[in-house]
PDB file of C-alpha atoms in Angstrom:
ATOM      1  CA  UNK A   1     -17.388 -14.565  30.749  1.00  0.00           C
ATOM      2  CA  UNK A   2     -15.998 -17.552  31.451  1.00  0.00           C
ATOM      3  CA  UNK A   3     -12.892 -19.091  29.590  1.00  0.00           C
ATOM      4  CA  UNK A   4     -12.338 -22.752  29.533  1.00  0.00           C
ATOM      5  CA  UNK A   5      -8.492 -23.844  28.793  1.00  0.00           C
ATOM      6  CA  UNK A   6      -8.483 -27.428  27.097  1.00  0.00           C
ATOM      7  CA  UNK A   7      -5.308 -29.181  26.609  1.00  0.00           C
ATOM      8  CA  UNK A   8      -5.601 -31.596  23.341  1.00  0.00           C
ATOM      9  CA  UNK A   9      -2.975 -34.361  22.312  1.00  0.00           C
ATOM     10  CA  UNK A  10      -1.556 -33.748  18.879  1.00  0.00           C
ATOM     11  CA  UNK A  11      -2.100 -35.942  15.883  1.00  0.00           C
ATOM     12  CA  UNK A  12      -3.602 -38.332  18.299  1.00  0.00           C
ATOM     13  CA  UNK A  13      -6.704 -36.355  19.660  1.00  0.00           C
ATOM     14  CA  UNK A  14     -10.231 -36.174  16.915  1.00  0.00           C
ATOM     15  CA  UNK A  15     -13.156 -34.049  16.808  1.00  0.00           C
ATOM     16  CA  UNK A  16     -14.931 -36.578  18.519  1.00  0.00           C
ATOM     17  CA  UNK A  17     -12.478 -35.852  21.457  1.00  0.00           C
ATOM     18  CA  UNK A  18     -12.966 -31.780  21.080  1.00  0.00           C
ATOM     19  CA  UNK A  19     -17.399 -32.615  20.933  1.00  0.00           C
ATOM     20  CA  UNK A  20     -16.592 -34.345  24.463  1.00  0.00           C
ATOM     21  CA  UNK A  21     -15.564 -31.784  26.168  1.00  0.00           C
ATOM     22  CA  UNK A  22     -17.727 -29.241  24.458  1.00  0.00           C
ATOM     23  CA  UNK A  23     -20.672 -31.401  25.225  1.00  0.00           C
ATOM     24  CA  UNK A  24     -19.899 -31.841  28.941  1.00  0.00           C
ATOM     25  CA  UNK A  25     -18.970 -28.173  29.306  1.00  0.00           C
ATOM     26  CA  UNK A  26     -22.074 -27.016  27.374  1.00  0.00           C
ATOM     27  CA  UNK A  27     -24.044 -29.392  29.558  1.00  0.00           C
ATOM     28  CA  UNK A  28     -22.608 -27.155  32.882  1.00  0.00           C
ATOM     29  CA  UNK A  29     -22.877 -23.741  30.978  1.00  0.00           C
ATOM     30  CA  UNK A  30     -23.406 -22.159  28.142  1.00  0.00           C
ATOM     31  CA  UNK A  31     -20.887 -21.877  25.208  1.00  0.00           C
ATOM     32  CA  UNK A  32     -20.402 -19.089  22.828  1.00  0.00           C
ATOM     33  CA  UNK A  33     -17.251 -20.056  20.828  1.00  0.00           C
ATOM     34  CA  UNK A  34     -14.546 -22.432  20.702  1.00  0.00           C
ATOM     35  CA  UNK A  35     -11.141 -21.745  19.395  1.00  0.00           C
ATOM     36  CA  UNK A  36      -8.652 -24.145  18.537  1.00  0.00           C
ATOM     37  CA  UNK A  37      -5.247 -23.835  18.152  1.00  0.00           C
ATOM     38  CA  UNK A  38      -4.718 -25.282  15.184  1.00  0.00           C
ATOM     39  CA  UNK A  39      -6.635 -27.312  12.935  1.00  0.00           C
ATOM     40  CA  UNK A  40      -4.634 -28.906  10.859  1.00  0.00           C
ATOM     41  CA  UNK A  41      -2.795 -31.153  14.292  1.00  0.00           C
ATOM     42  CA  UNK A  42      -6.910 -32.671  14.554  1.00  0.00           C
ATOM     43  CA  UNK A  43      -7.854 -36.134  13.399  1.00  0.00           C
ATOM     44  CA  UNK A  44     -10.926 -37.034  11.899  1.00  0.00           C
ATOM     45  CA  UNK A  45     -11.225 -40.171  14.016  1.00  0.00           C
ATOM     46  CA  UNK A  46     -11.693 -42.210  10.406  1.00  0.00           C
ATOM     47  CA  UNK A  47      -9.317 -44.060   8.471  1.00  0.00           C
ATOM     48  CA  UNK A  48      -8.101 -41.121   5.285  1.00  0.00           C
ATOM     49  CA  UNK A  49      -4.670 -41.592   3.649  1.00  0.00           C
ATOM     50  CA  UNK A  50      -3.916 -38.722   2.299  1.00  0.00           C
ATOM     51  CA  UNK A  51      -3.629 -35.633   4.488  1.00  0.00           C
ATOM     52  CA  UNK A  52      -5.649 -33.356   2.420  1.00  0.00           C
ATOM     53  CA  UNK A  53      -8.759 -35.491   2.888  1.00  0.00           C
ATOM     54  CA  UNK A  54      -7.922 -36.061   6.518  1.00  0.00           C
ATOM     55  CA  UNK A  55      -8.240 -32.841   7.259  1.00  0.00           C
ATOM     56  CA  UNK A  56     -11.208 -31.855   4.955  1.00  0.00           C
ATOM     57  CA  UNK A  57     -13.084 -34.667   7.342  1.00  0.00           C
ATOM     58  CA  UNK A  58     -12.294 -32.500  10.442  1.00  0.00           C
ATOM     59  CA  UNK A  59     -13.314 -29.296   8.980  1.00  0.00           C
ATOM     60  CA  UNK A  60     -16.514 -30.748   7.915  1.00  0.00           C
ATOM     61  CA  UNK A  61     -16.852 -32.653  11.997  1.00  0.00           C
ATOM     62  CA  UNK A  62     -16.235 -28.990  13.275  1.00  0.00           C
ATOM     63  CA  UNK A  63     -18.719 -27.721  10.809  1.00  0.00           C
ATOM     64  CA  UNK A  64     -21.131 -30.053  12.157  1.00  0.00           C
ATOM     65  CA  UNK A  65     -20.188 -29.459  15.719  1.00  0.00           C
ATOM     66  CA  UNK A  66     -20.848 -25.847  15.172  1.00  0.00           C
ATOM     67  CA  UNK A  67     -23.875 -26.260  13.920  1.00  0.00           C
ATOM     68  CA  UNK A  68     -25.034 -29.006  16.540  1.00  0.00           C
ATOM     69  CA  UNK A  69     -24.446 -26.444  19.664  1.00  0.00           C
ATOM     70  CA  UNK A  70     -25.060 -23.547  17.988  1.00  0.00           C
ATOM     71  CA  UNK A  71     -21.607 -21.772  18.630  1.00  0.00           C
ATOM     72  CA  UNK A  72     -18.794 -19.920  16.632  1.00  0.00           C
ATOM     73  CA  UNK A  73     -16.133 -22.405  15.882  1.00  0.00           C
ATOM     74  CA  UNK A  74     -12.686 -20.822  15.108  1.00  0.00           C
ATOM     75  CA  UNK A  75      -9.429 -22.214  14.061  1.00  0.00           C
ATOM     76  CA  UNK A  76      -5.945 -21.379  12.744  1.00  0.00           C
ATOM     77  CA  UNK A  77      -3.934 -23.214  10.000  1.00  0.00           C
ATOM     78  CA  UNK A  78      -0.808 -22.484   8.110  1.00  0.00           C
ATOM     79  CA  UNK A  79      -0.398 -20.681   4.757  1.00  0.00           C
ATOM     80  CA  UNK A  80       1.288 -22.379   1.859  1.00  0.00           C
ATOM     81  CA  UNK A  81       4.401 -20.971   0.373  1.00  0.00           C
ATOM     82  CA  UNK A  82       2.408 -18.477  -2.001  1.00  0.00           C
ATOM     83  CA  UNK A  83       1.057 -17.033   1.099  1.00  0.00           C
ATOM     84  CA  UNK A  84       4.687 -16.300   2.965  1.00  0.00           C
ATOM     85  CA  UNK A  85       6.294 -15.123  -0.301  1.00  0.00           C
ATOM     86  CA  UNK A  86       4.597 -11.211  -0.003  1.00  0.00           C
ATOM     87  CA  UNK A  87       2.043 -12.635  -2.368  1.00  0.00           C
ATOM     88  CA  UNK A  88      -1.442 -11.291  -2.744  1.00  0.00           C
ATOM     89  CA  UNK A  89      -3.831 -13.823   0.066  1.00  0.00           C
ATOM     90  CA  UNK A  90      -5.976 -15.749  -1.580  1.00  0.00           C
ATOM     91  CA  UNK A  91      -8.536 -18.713  -0.895  1.00  0.00           C
ATOM     92  CA  UNK A  92      -6.072 -21.428  -2.214  1.00  0.00           C
ATOM     93  CA  UNK A  93      -2.958 -19.878  -0.155  1.00  0.00           C
ATOM     94  CA  UNK A  94      -3.886 -22.309   2.649  1.00  0.00           C
ATOM     95  CA  UNK A  95      -1.847 -24.799   3.525  1.00  0.00           C
ATOM     96  CA  UNK A  96      -2.579 -29.135   2.474  1.00  0.00           C
ATOM     97  CA  UNK A  97      -5.978 -28.873   1.311  1.00  0.00           C
ATOM     98  CA  UNK A  98      -8.530 -26.653  -0.168  1.00  0.00           C
ATOM     99  CA  UNK A  99     -11.743 -28.757   1.616  1.00  0.00           C
ATOM    100  CA  UNK A 100     -10.601 -26.435   4.844  1.00  0.00           C
ATOM    101  CA  UNK A 101     -12.055 -23.621   3.021  1.00  0.00           C
ATOM    102  CA  UNK A 102     -15.139 -25.242   1.031  1.00  0.00           C
ATOM    103  CA  UNK A 103     -16.885 -26.118   4.507  1.00  0.00           C
ATOM    104  CA  UNK A 104     -15.738 -22.914   6.464  1.00  0.00           C
ATOM    105  CA  UNK A 105     -18.442 -19.476   6.621  1.00  0.00           C
ATOM    106  CA  UNK A 106     -15.153 -17.250   6.865  1.00  0.00           C
ATOM    107  CA  UNK A 107     -11.539 -16.787   6.297  1.00  0.00           C
ATOM    108  CA  UNK A 108      -8.660 -14.165   7.078  1.00  0.00           C
ATOM    109  CA  UNK A 109      -5.100 -14.592   6.052  1.00  0.00           C
ATOM    110  CA  UNK A 110      -2.578 -12.835   8.371  1.00  0.00           C
ATOM    111  CA  UNK A 111       0.790 -12.052   6.550  1.00  0.00           C
ATOM    112  CA  UNK A 112       3.787  -9.808   7.274  1.00  0.00           C
ATOM    113  CA  UNK A 113       3.931  -7.111   4.605  1.00  0.00           C
ATOM    114  CA  UNK A 114       6.790  -5.830   2.440  1.00  0.00           C
ATOM    115  CA  UNK A 115       7.703  -3.577   5.705  1.00  0.00           C
ATOM    116  CA  UNK A 116       7.042  -5.673   8.256  1.00  0.00           C
ATOM    117  CA  UNK A 117       8.294  -4.129  11.488  1.00  0.00           C
ATOM    118  CA  UNK A 118       7.838   0.045  12.031  1.00  0.00           C
ATOM    119  CA  UNK A 119       9.170   3.089  14.989  1.00  0.00           C
ATOM    120  CA  UNK A 120       7.890   6.009  14.951  1.00  0.00           C
ATOM    121  CA  UNK A 121       7.590   8.709  17.458  1.00  0.00           C
ATOM    122  CA  UNK A 122       3.732   8.913  19.780  1.00  0.00           C
ATOM    123  CA  UNK A 123       2.546  11.060  22.594  1.00  0.00           C
ATOM    124  CA  UNK A 124       3.243   7.999  24.647  1.00  0.00           C
ATOM    125  CA  UNK A 125       6.884   7.768  23.325  1.00  0.00           C
ATOM    126  CA  UNK A 126       8.861   5.893  20.878  1.00  0.00           C
ATOM    127  CA  UNK A 127       7.110   2.717  19.252  1.00  0.00           C
ATOM    128  CA  UNK A 128       8.280  -0.348  17.674  1.00  0.00           C
ATOM    129  CA  UNK A 129       5.651  -2.652  16.501  1.00  0.00           C
ATOM    130  CA  UNK A 130       5.551  -5.520  13.892  1.00  0.00           C
ATOM    131  CA  UNK A 131       3.244  -5.227  11.151  1.00  0.00           C
ATOM    132  CA  UNK A 132       0.376  -7.447   9.867  1.00  0.00           C
ATOM    133  CA  UNK A 133      -1.948  -7.570   6.712  1.00  0.00           C
ATOM    134  CA  UNK A 134      -5.062  -9.072   7.505  1.00  0.00           C
ATOM    135  CA  UNK A 135      -7.351  -9.834   4.279  1.00  0.00           C
ATOM    136  CA  UNK A 136     -10.630 -11.514   3.959  1.00  0.00           C
ATOM    137  CA  UNK A 137     -11.406 -14.282   1.497  1.00  0.00           C
ATOM    138  CA  UNK A 138     -13.790 -15.839   2.289  1.00  0.00           C
ATOM    139  CA  UNK A 139     -16.806 -14.807   4.079  1.00  0.00           C
ATOM    140  CA  UNK A 140     -20.572 -16.532   3.222  1.00  0.00           C
ATOM    141  CA  UNK A 141     -22.706 -13.766   4.597  1.00  0.00           C
ATOM    142  CA  UNK A 142     -20.639 -10.710   3.294  1.00  0.00           C
ATOM    143  CA  UNK A 143     -18.159  -8.995   1.823  1.00  0.00           C
ATOM    144  CA  UNK A 144     -14.569 -10.125   0.776  1.00  0.00           C
ATOM    145  CA  UNK A 145     -11.381  -8.474  -0.583  1.00  0.00           C
ATOM    146  CA  UNK A 146     -11.251  -6.172   2.406  1.00  0.00           C
ATOM    147  CA  UNK A 147      -7.555  -6.042   3.456  1.00  0.00           C
ATOM    148  CA  UNK A 148      -6.131  -3.755   6.456  1.00  0.00           C
ATOM    149  CA  UNK A 149      -2.952  -2.923   8.080  1.00  0.00           C
ATOM    150  CA  UNK A 150      -2.269  -3.697  11.560  1.00  0.00           C
ATOM    151  CA  UNK A 151      -0.158  -4.007  14.043  1.00  0.00           C
ATOM    152  CA  UNK A 152       1.377  -5.052  17.058  1.00  0.00           C
ATOM    153  CA  UNK A 153       3.072  -3.280  19.361  1.00  0.00           C
ATOM    154  CA  UNK A 154       6.342  -4.781  20.716  1.00  0.00           C
ATOM    155  CA  UNK A 155       8.686  -1.818  22.471  1.00  0.00           C
ATOM    156  CA  UNK A 156       7.986   1.103  23.904  1.00  0.00           C
ATOM    157  CA  UNK A 157      10.289   3.536  24.636  1.00  0.00           C
ATOM    158  CA  UNK A 158      12.830   0.536  24.354  1.00  0.00           C
ATOM    159  CA  UNK A 159      11.246  -1.352  26.925  1.00  0.00           C
ATOM    160  CA  UNK A 160       9.494  -4.882  25.826  1.00  0.00           C
ATOM    161  CA  UNK A 161       5.842  -5.052  25.978  1.00  0.00           C
ATOM    162  CA  UNK A 162       4.648  -8.525  25.710  1.00  0.00           C
ATOM    163  CA  UNK A 163       0.952  -7.604  25.062  1.00  0.00           C
ATOM    164  CA  UNK A 164       0.075  -9.631  21.670  1.00  0.00           C
ATOM    165  CA  UNK A 165      -3.121  -7.209  21.098  1.00  0.00           C
ATOM    166  CA  UNK A 166      -2.999  -6.648  17.414  1.00  0.00           C
ATOM    167  CA  UNK A 167      -4.645  -2.615  16.639  1.00  0.00           C
ATOM    168  CA  UNK A 168      -5.080  -0.785  13.357  1.00  0.00           C
ATOM    169  CA  UNK A 169      -3.105   0.952  11.868  1.00  0.00           C
ATOM    170  CA  UNK A 170      -2.550   4.515  13.139  1.00  0.00           C
ATOM    171  CA  UNK A 171      -1.865   7.829  10.609  1.00  0.00           C
ATOM    172  CA  UNK A 172       1.710   8.734  11.373  1.00  0.00           C
ATOM    173  CA  UNK A 173       2.706  11.565   9.949  1.00  0.00           C
ATOM    174  CA  UNK A 174       6.049  11.455   8.071  1.00  0.00           C
ATOM    175  CA  UNK A 175       8.204  13.910  10.445  1.00  0.00           C
ATOM    176  CA  UNK A 176       7.305  11.001  13.571  1.00  0.00           C
ATOM    177  CA  UNK A 177       8.353   7.750  11.196  1.00  0.00           C
ATOM    178  CA  UNK A 178      11.613   6.690  11.749  1.00  0.00           C
ATOM    179  CA  UNK A 179      13.043   6.699   8.730  1.00  0.00           C
ATOM    180  CA  UNK A 180      16.958   5.716   9.205  1.00  0.00           C
ATOM    181  CA  UNK A 181      17.830   1.863   9.334  1.00  0.00           C
ATOM    182  CA  UNK A 182      17.345   0.134  13.098  1.00  0.00           C
ATOM    183  CA  UNK A 183      17.849  -2.951  14.636  1.00  0.00           C
ATOM    184  CA  UNK A 184      14.533  -4.941  15.345  1.00  0.00           C
ATOM    185  CA  UNK A 185      14.822  -8.241  17.887  1.00  0.00           C
ATOM    186  CA  UNK A 186      12.527 -10.072  15.793  1.00  0.00           C
ATOM    187  CA  UNK A 187      12.827 -12.811  18.831  1.00  0.00           C
ATOM    188  CA  UNK A 188       9.745 -10.379  20.964  1.00  0.00           C
TER     189      UNK A 188
END
């Protein structure tokens, strides 16, 4: 499988710019999915004054592109303040515009739980990790409400790990869990 990276100038690129590149690539090879980081920096190409309506037009455009090219279109956006306060994630936790969720087939929220970090002994050594919760808040073709805890390993035996894979939280026995406070390097 081939992966193609393309840079779009923020707050200057439109959904039509994105579509032109998708069209160009689709003429040469098969496209399965598009991943765009991040939704709020793309313009609709229309003259829309209110940001919430502008973002709604962008998501409508991406939905049209996904259907036209029969591809999966994945993008990210920010949460509003309620999403950062440790509150339960809902579809209304999206910042700026509910119109972004209206056009989406699937919406999942990624948050830090109240306990953001963990340190424990494993058969591989002493592991430090950031914790994340992922909650499905919209699923046009399935169920919603699933919340799972995941982790991203950042240190193994004190050595920084720059591998951003997110993995399911393993079952950890109480005796392996580090119960004392520890300094966590949040810059990793």
